[in-house]
PDB file of C-alpha atoms in Angstrom:
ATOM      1  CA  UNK I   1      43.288 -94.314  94.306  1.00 58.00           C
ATOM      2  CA  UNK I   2      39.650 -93.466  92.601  1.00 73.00           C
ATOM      3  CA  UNK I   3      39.697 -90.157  95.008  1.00 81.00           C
ATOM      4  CA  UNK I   4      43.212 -89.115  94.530  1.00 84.00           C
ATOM      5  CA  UNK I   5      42.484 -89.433  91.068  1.00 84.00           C
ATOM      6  CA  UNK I   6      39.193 -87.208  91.412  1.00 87.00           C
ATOM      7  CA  UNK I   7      40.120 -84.542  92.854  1.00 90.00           C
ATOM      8  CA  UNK I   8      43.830 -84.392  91.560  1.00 90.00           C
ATOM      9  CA  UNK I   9      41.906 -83.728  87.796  1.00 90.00           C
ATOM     10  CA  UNK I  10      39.374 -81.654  89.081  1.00 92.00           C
ATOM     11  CA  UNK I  11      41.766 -79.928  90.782  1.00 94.00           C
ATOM     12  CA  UNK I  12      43.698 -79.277  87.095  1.00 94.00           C
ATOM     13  CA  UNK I  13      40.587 -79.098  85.384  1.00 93.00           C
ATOM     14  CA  UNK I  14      38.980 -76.089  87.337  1.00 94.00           C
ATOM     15  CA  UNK I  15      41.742 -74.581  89.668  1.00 94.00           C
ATOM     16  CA  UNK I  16      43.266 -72.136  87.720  1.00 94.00           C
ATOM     17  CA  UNK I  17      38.834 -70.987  86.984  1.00 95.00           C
ATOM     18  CA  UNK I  18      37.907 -71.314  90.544  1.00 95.00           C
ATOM     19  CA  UNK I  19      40.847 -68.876  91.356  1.00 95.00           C
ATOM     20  CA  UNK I  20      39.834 -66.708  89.165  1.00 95.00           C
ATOM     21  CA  UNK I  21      36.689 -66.391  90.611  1.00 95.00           C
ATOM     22  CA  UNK I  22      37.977 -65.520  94.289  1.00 95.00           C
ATOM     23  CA  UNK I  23      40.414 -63.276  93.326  1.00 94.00           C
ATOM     24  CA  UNK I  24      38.452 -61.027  90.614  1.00 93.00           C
ATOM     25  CA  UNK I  25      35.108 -61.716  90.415  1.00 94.00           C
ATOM     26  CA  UNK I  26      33.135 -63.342  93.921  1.00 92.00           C
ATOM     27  CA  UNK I  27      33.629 -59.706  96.043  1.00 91.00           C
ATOM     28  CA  UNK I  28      31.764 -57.963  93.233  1.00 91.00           C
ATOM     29  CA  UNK I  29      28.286 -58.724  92.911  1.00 90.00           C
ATOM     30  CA  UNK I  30      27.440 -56.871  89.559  1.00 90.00           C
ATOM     31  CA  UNK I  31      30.154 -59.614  88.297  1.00 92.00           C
ATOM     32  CA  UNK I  32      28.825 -62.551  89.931  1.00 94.00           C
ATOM     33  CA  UNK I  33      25.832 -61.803  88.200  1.00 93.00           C
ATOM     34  CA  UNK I  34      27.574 -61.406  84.647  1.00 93.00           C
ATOM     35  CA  UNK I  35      28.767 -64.960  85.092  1.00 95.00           C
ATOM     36  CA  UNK I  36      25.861 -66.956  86.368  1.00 95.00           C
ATOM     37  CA  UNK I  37      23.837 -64.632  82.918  1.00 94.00           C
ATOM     38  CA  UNK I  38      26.767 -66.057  80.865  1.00 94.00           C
ATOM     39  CA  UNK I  39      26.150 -69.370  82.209  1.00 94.00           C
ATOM     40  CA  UNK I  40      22.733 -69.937  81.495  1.00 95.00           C
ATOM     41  CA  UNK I  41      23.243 -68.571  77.912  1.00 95.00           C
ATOM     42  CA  UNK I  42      25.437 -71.277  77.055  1.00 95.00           C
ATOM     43  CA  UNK I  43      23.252 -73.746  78.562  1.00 95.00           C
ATOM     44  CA  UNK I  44      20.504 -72.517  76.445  1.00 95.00           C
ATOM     45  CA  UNK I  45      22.890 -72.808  73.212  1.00 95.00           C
ATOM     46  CA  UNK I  46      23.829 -76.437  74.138  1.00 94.00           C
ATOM     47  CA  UNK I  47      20.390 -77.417  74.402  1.00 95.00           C
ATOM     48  CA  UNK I  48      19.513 -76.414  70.902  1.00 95.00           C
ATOM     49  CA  UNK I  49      22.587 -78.372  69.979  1.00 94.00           C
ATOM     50  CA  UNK I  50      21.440 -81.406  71.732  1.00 93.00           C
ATOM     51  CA  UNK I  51      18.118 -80.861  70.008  1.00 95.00           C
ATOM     52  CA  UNK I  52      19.338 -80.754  66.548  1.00 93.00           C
ATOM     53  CA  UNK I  53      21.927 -83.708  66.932  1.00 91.00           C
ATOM     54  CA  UNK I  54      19.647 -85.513  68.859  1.00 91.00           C
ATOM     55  CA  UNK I  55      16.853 -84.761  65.881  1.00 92.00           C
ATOM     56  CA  UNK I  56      18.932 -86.214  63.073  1.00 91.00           C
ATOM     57  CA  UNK I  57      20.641 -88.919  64.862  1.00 88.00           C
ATOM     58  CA  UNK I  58      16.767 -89.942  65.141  1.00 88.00           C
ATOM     59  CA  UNK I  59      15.963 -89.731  61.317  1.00 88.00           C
ATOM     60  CA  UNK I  60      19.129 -90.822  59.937  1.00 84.00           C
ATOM     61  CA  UNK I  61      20.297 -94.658  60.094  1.00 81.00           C
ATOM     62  CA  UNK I  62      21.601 -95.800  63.691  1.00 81.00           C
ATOM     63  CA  UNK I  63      23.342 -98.726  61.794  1.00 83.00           C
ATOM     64  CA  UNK I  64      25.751 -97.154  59.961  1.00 83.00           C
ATOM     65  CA  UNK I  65      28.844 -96.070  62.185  1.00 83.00           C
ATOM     66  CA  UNK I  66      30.137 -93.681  59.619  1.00 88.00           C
ATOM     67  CA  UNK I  67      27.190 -91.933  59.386  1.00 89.00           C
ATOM     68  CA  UNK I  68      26.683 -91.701  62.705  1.00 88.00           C
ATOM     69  CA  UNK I  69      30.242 -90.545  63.486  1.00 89.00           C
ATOM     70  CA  UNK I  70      30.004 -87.736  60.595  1.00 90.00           C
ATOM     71  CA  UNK I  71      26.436 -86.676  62.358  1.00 90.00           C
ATOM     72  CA  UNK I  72      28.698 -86.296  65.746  1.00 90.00           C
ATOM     73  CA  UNK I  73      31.369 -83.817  64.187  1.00 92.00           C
ATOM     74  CA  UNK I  74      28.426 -82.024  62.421  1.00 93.00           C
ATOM     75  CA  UNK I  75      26.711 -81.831  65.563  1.00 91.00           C
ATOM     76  CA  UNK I  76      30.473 -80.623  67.470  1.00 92.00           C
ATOM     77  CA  UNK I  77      30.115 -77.457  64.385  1.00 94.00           C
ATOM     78  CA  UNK I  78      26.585 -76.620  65.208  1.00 95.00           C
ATOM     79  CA  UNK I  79      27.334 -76.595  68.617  1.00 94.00           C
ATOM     80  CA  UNK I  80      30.415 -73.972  68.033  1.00 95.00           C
ATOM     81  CA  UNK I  81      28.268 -72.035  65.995  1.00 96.00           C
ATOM     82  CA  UNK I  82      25.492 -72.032  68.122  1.00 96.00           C
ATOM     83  CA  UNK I  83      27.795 -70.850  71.162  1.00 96.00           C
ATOM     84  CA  UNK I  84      28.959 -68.216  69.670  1.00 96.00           C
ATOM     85  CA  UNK I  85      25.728 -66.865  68.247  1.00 96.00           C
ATOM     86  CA  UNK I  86      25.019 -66.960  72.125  1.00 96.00           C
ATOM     87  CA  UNK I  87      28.212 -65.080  73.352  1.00 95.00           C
ATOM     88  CA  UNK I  88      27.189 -62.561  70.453  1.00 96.00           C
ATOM     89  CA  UNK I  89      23.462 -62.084  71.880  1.00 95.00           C
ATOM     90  CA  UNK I  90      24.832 -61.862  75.218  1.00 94.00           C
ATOM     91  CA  UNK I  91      27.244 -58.926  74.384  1.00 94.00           C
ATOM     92  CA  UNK I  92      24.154 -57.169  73.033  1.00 93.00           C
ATOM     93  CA  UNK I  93      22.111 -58.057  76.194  1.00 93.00           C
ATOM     94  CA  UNK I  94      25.760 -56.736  78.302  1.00 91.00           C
ATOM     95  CA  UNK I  95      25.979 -53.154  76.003  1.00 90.00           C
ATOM     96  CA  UNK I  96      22.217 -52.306  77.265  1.00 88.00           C
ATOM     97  CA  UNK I  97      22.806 -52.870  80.357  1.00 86.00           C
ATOM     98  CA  UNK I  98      25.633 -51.184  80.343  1.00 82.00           C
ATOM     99  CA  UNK I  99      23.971 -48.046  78.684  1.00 81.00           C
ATOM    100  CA  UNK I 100      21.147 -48.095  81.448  1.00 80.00           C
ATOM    101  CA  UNK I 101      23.650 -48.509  84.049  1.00 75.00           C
ATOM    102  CA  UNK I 102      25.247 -45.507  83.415  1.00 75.00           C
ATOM    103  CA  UNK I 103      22.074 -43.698  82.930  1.00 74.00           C
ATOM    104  CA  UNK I 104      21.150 -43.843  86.830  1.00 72.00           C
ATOM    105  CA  UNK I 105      24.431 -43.562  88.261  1.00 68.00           C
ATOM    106  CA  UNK I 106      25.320 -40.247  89.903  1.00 68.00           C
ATOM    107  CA  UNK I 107      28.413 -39.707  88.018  1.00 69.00           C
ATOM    108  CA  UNK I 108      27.310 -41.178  84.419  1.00 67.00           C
ATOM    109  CA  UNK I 109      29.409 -43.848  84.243  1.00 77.00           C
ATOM    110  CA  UNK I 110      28.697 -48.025  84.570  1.00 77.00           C
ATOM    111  CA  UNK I 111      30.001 -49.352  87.613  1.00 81.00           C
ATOM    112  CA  UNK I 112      31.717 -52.064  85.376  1.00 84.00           C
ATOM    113  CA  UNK I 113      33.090 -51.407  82.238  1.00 85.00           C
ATOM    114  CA  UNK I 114      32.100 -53.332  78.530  1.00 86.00           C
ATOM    115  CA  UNK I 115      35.875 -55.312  79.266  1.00 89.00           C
ATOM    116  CA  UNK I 116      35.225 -56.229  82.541  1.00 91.00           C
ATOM    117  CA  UNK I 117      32.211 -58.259  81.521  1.00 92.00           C
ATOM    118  CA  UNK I 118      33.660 -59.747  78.696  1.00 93.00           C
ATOM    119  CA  UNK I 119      36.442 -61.369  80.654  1.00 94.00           C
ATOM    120  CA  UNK I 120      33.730 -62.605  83.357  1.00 95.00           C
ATOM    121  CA  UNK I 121      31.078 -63.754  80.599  1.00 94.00           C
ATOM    122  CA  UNK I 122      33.715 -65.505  78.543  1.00 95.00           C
ATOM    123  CA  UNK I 123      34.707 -67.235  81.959  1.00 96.00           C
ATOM    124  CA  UNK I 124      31.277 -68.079  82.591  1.00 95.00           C
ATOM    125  CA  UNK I 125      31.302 -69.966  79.208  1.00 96.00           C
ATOM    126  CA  UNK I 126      34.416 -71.647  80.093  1.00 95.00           C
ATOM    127  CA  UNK I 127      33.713 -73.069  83.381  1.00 96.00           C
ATOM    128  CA  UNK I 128      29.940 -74.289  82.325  1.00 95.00           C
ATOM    129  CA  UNK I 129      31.421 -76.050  79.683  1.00 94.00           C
ATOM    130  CA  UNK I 130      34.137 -77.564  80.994  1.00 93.00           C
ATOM    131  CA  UNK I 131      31.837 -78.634  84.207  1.00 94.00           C
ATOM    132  CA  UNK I 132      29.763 -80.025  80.978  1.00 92.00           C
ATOM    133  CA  UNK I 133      32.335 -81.626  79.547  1.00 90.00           C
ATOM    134  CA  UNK I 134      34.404 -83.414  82.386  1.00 90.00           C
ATOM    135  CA  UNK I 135      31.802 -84.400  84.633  1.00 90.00           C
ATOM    136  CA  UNK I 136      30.759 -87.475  83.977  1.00 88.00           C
ATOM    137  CA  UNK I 137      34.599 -88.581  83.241  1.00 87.00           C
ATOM    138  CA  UNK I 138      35.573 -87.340  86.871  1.00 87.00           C
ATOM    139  CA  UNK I 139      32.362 -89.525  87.877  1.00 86.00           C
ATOM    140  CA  UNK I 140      34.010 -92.238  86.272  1.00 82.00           C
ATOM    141  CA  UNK I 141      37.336 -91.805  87.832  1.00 82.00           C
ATOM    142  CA  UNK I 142      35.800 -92.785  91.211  1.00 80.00           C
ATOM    143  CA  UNK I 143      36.100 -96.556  90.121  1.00 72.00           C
ATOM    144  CA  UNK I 144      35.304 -99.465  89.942  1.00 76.00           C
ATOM    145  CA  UNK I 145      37.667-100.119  87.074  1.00 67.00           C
ATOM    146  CA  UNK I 146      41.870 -99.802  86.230  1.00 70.00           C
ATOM    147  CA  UNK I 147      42.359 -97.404  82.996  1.00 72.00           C
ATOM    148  CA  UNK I 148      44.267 -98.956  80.401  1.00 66.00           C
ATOM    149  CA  UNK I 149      43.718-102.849  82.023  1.00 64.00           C
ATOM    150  CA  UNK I 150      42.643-103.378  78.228  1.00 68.00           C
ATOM    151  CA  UNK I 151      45.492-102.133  76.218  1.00 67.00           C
ATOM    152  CA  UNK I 152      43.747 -98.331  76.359  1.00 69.00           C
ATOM    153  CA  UNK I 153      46.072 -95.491  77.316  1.00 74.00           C
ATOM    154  CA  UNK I 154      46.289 -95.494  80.658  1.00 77.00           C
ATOM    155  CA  UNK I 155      46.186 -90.950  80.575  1.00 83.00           C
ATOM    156  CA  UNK I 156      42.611 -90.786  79.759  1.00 85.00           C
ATOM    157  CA  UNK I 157      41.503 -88.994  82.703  1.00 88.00           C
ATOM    158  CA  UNK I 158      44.741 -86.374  83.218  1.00 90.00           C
ATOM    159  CA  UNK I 159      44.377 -85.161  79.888  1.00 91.00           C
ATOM    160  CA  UNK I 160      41.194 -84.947  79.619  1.00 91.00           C
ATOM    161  CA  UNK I 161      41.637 -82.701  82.755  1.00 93.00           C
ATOM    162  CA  UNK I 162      44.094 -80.773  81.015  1.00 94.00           C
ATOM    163  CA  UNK I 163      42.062 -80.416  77.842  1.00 94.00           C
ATOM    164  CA  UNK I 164      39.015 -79.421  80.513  1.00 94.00           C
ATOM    165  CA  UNK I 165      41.237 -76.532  81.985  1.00 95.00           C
ATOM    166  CA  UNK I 166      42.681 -75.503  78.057  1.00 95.00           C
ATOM    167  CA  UNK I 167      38.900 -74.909  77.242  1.00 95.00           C
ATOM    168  CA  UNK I 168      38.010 -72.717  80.159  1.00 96.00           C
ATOM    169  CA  UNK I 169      40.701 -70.889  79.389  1.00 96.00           C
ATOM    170  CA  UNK I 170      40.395 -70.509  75.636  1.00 96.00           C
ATOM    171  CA  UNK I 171      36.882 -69.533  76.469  1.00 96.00           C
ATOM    172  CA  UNK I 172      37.621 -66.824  79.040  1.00 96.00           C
ATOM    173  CA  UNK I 173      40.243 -65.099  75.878  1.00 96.00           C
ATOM    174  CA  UNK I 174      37.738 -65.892  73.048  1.00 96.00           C
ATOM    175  CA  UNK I 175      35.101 -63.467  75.306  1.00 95.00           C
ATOM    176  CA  UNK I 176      37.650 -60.671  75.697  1.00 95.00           C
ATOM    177  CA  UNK I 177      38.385 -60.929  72.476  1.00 95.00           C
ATOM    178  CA  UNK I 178      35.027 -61.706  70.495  1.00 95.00           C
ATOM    179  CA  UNK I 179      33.200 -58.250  72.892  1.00 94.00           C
ATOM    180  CA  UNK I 180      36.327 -56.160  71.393  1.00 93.00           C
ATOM    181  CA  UNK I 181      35.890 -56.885  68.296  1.00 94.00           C
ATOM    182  CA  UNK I 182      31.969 -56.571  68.181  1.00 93.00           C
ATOM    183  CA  UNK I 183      32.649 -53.201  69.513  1.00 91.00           C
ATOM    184  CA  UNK I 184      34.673 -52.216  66.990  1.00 89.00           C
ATOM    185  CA  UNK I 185      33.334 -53.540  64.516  1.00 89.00           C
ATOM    186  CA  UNK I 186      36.760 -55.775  63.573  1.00 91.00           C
ATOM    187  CA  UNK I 187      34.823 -58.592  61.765  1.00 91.00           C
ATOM    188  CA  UNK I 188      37.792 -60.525  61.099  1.00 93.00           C
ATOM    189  CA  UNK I 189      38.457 -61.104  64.714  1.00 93.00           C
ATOM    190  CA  UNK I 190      34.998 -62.280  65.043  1.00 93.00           C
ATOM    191  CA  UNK I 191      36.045 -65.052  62.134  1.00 94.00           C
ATOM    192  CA  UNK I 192      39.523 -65.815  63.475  1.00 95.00           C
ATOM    193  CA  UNK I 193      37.582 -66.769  67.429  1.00 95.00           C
ATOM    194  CA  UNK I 194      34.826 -68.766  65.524  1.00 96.00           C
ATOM    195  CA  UNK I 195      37.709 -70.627  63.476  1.00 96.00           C
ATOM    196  CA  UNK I 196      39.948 -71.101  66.099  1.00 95.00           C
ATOM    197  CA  UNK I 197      36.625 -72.388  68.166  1.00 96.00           C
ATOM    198  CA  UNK I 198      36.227 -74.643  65.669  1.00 95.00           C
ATOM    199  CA  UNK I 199      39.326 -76.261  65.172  1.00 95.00           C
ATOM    200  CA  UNK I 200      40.406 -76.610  68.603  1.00 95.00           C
ATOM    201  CA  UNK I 201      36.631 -79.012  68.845  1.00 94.00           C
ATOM    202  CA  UNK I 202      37.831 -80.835  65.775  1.00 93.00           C
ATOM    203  CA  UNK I 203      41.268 -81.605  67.150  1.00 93.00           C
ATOM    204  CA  UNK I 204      39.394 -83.028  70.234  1.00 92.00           C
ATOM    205  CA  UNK I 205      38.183 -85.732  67.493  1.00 91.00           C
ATOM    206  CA  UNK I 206      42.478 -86.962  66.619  1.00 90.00           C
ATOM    207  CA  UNK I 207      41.806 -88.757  70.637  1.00 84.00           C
ATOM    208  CA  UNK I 208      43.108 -90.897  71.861  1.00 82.00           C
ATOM    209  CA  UNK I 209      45.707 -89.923  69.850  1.00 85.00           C
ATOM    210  CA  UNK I 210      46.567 -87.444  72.366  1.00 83.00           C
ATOM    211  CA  UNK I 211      49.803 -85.689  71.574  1.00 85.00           C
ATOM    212  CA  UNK I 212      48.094 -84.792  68.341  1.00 88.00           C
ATOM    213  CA  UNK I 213      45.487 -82.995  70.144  1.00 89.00           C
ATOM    214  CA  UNK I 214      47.320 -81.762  73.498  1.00 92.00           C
ATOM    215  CA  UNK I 215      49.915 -80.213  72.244  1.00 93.00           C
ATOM    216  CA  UNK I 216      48.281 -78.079  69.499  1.00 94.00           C
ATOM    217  CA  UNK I 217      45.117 -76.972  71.818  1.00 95.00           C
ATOM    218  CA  UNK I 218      47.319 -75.568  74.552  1.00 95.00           C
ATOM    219  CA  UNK I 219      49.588 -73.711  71.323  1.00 95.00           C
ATOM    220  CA  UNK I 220      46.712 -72.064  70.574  1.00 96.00           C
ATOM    221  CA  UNK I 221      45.280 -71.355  74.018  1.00 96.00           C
ATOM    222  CA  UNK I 222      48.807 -69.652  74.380  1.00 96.00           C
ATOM    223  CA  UNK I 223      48.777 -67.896  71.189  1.00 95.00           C
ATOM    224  CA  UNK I 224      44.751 -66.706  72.284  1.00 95.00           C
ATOM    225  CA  UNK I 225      45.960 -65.379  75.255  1.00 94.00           C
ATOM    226  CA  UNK I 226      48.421 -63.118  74.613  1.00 93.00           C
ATOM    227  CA  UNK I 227      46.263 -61.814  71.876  1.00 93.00           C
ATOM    228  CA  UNK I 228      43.509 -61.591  74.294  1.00 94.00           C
ATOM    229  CA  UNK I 229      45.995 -59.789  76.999  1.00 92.00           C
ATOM    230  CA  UNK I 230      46.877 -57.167  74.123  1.00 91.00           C
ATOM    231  CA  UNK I 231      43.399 -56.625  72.997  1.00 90.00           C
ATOM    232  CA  UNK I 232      42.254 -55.763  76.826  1.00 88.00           C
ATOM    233  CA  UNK I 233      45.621 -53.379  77.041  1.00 83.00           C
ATOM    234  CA  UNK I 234      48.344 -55.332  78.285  1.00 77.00           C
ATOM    235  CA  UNK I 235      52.043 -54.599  77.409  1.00 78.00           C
ATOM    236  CA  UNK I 236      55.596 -56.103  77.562  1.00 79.00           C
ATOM    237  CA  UNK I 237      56.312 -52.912  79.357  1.00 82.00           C
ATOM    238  CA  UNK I 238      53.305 -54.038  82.317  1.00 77.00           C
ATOM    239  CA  UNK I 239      54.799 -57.874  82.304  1.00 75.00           C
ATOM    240  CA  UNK I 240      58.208 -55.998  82.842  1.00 78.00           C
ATOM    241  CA  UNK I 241      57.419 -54.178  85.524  1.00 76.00           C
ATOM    242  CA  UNK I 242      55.379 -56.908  87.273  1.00 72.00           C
ATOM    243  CA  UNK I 243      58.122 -59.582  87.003  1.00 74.00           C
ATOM    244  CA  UNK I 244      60.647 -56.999  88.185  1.00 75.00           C
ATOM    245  CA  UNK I 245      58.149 -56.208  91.200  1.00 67.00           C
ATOM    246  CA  UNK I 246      59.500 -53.103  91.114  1.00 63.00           C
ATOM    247  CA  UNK I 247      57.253 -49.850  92.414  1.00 59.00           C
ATOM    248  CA  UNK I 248      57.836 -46.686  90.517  1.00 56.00           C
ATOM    249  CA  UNK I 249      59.023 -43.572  92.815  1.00 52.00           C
ATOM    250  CA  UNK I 250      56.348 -40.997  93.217  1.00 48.00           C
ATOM    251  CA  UNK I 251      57.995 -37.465  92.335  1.00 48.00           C
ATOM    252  CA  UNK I 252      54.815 -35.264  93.187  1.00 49.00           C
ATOM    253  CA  UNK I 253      55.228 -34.065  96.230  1.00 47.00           C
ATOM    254  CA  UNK I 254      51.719 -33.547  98.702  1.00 46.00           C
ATOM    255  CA  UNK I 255      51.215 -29.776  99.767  1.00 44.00           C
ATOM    256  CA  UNK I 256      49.946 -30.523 103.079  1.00 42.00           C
ATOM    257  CA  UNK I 257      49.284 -26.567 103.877  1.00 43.00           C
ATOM    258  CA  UNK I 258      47.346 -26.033 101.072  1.00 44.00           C
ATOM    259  CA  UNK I 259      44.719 -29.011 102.013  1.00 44.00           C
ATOM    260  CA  UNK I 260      44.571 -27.657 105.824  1.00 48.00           C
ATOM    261  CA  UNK I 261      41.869 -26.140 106.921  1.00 48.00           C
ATOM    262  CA  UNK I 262      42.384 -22.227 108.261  1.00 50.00           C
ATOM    263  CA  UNK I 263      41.997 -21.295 111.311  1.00 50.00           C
ATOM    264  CA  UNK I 264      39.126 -19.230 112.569  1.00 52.00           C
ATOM    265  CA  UNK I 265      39.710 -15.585 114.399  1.00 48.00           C
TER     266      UNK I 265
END
């Protein structure tokens, strides 16, 4: 039962990432790159997190539980904050490279475009911290031990799972959507990702209270991602036509004669 439960979360948890990466980003290397860079930068904006929490938890008083709880949300803000202040330095780090890129190609353009490493840095946020954030509950869901034998709700690890995949997600739209608007200078997106980062960690806090904090996360992971599918140039018209699997008829017609080559006296 422990294993079926193991990999049946993991499997919710990080399928829908780890197809993303075989389909769009593990055949190019410029992109595996992006997302093991994007990685690394979120590690390095959790451990400043850790640092400060880990700082006041040490000066404040360990007896009192309400003090202690308010430190943990505190430290759950700093940590958003922190994360994106990341994701912002690492679209800086992305536009230079992207500008020297196209400086020594033949043709003067970057082999990957300021969009396509937003979607894979934003995913490389997502699955680091849901990997972060799940793992030692998946460890736990090995056994020994029944869920709920106690009276506690017996869904702890499935949506957690499902909370895990809504976060990889969320992160994967916030990146498309957060490099947009840095380069266009749309500030108020910037504050509408950060806010909507925020909330969806504070409604983590209403478990296990679950349908409080379910529901609404995957609400706005929907709402996020059609905004993020508009903002990288998506269109009813393009959901249309791919539901309708229809291919459009090609009315240009090839001049074979005129691409042959003539024939030598």
């Amino acid at each position: 039962m422990g294993a079926a439960v193991f990999f049946g979360c993991a499997g919710i948890a990080f399928g829908p990432a780890l197809a993303l990466v075989l389909l769009t980003v593990a055949a190019e290397p410029l992109r595996v790159i992006v997302l093991v860079a994007g990685a690394f930068f979120w590690l390095v904006s959790l451990l400043l997190a850790s640092l400060i929490w880990f700082i006041l938890v040490h000066l404040s008083d360990r007896e009192d539980a309400k003090l202690q709880y308010g430190l943990l949300i505190f430290g759950a803000a700093v940590s958003v904050l922190l994360q994106e202040a990341f994701r912002f330095a690492y679209f800086k780090l992305l536009k230079k490279a992207d500008e020297g890129l196209a400086t020594i190609s033949e043709d003067g353009r970057s082999p990957i475009s300021l969009r396509q490493m937003a979607y894979v840095s934003g995913l490389s946020f997502g699955i680091i911290s849901g990997v972060f954030s799940v793992i030692n509950i998946l460890a736990d869901s090995m056994g020994p031990g029944i869920v709920g034998i106690h009276g506690d709700s017996p869904y702890y690890f499935i949506t957690s799972a499902f909370l895990t995949m809504a976060l990889v997600l969320l992160h994967t739209f916030w990146g498309v959507i957060f490099f947009d608007a840095c380069e266009k200078r749309r500030y108020w997106c910037l504050g509408l990702v950060v806010a909507s980062h925020l909330l969806t960690s504070g409604l983590t806090f209403l478990n296990p209270w679950y349908e409080a904090s379910l529901v609404p996360i995957f609400i706005i992971t929907l709402c996020t991602g059609l905004w993020a599918f508009f903002t990288a140039g998506g269109s009813f018209r393009n959901i249309l036509k791919c539901l309708s699997c229809k291919q459009e008829d090609d009315s240009r017609v090839m001049m074979y004669s005129a691409l042959q080559v003539p024939f030598e006296d």
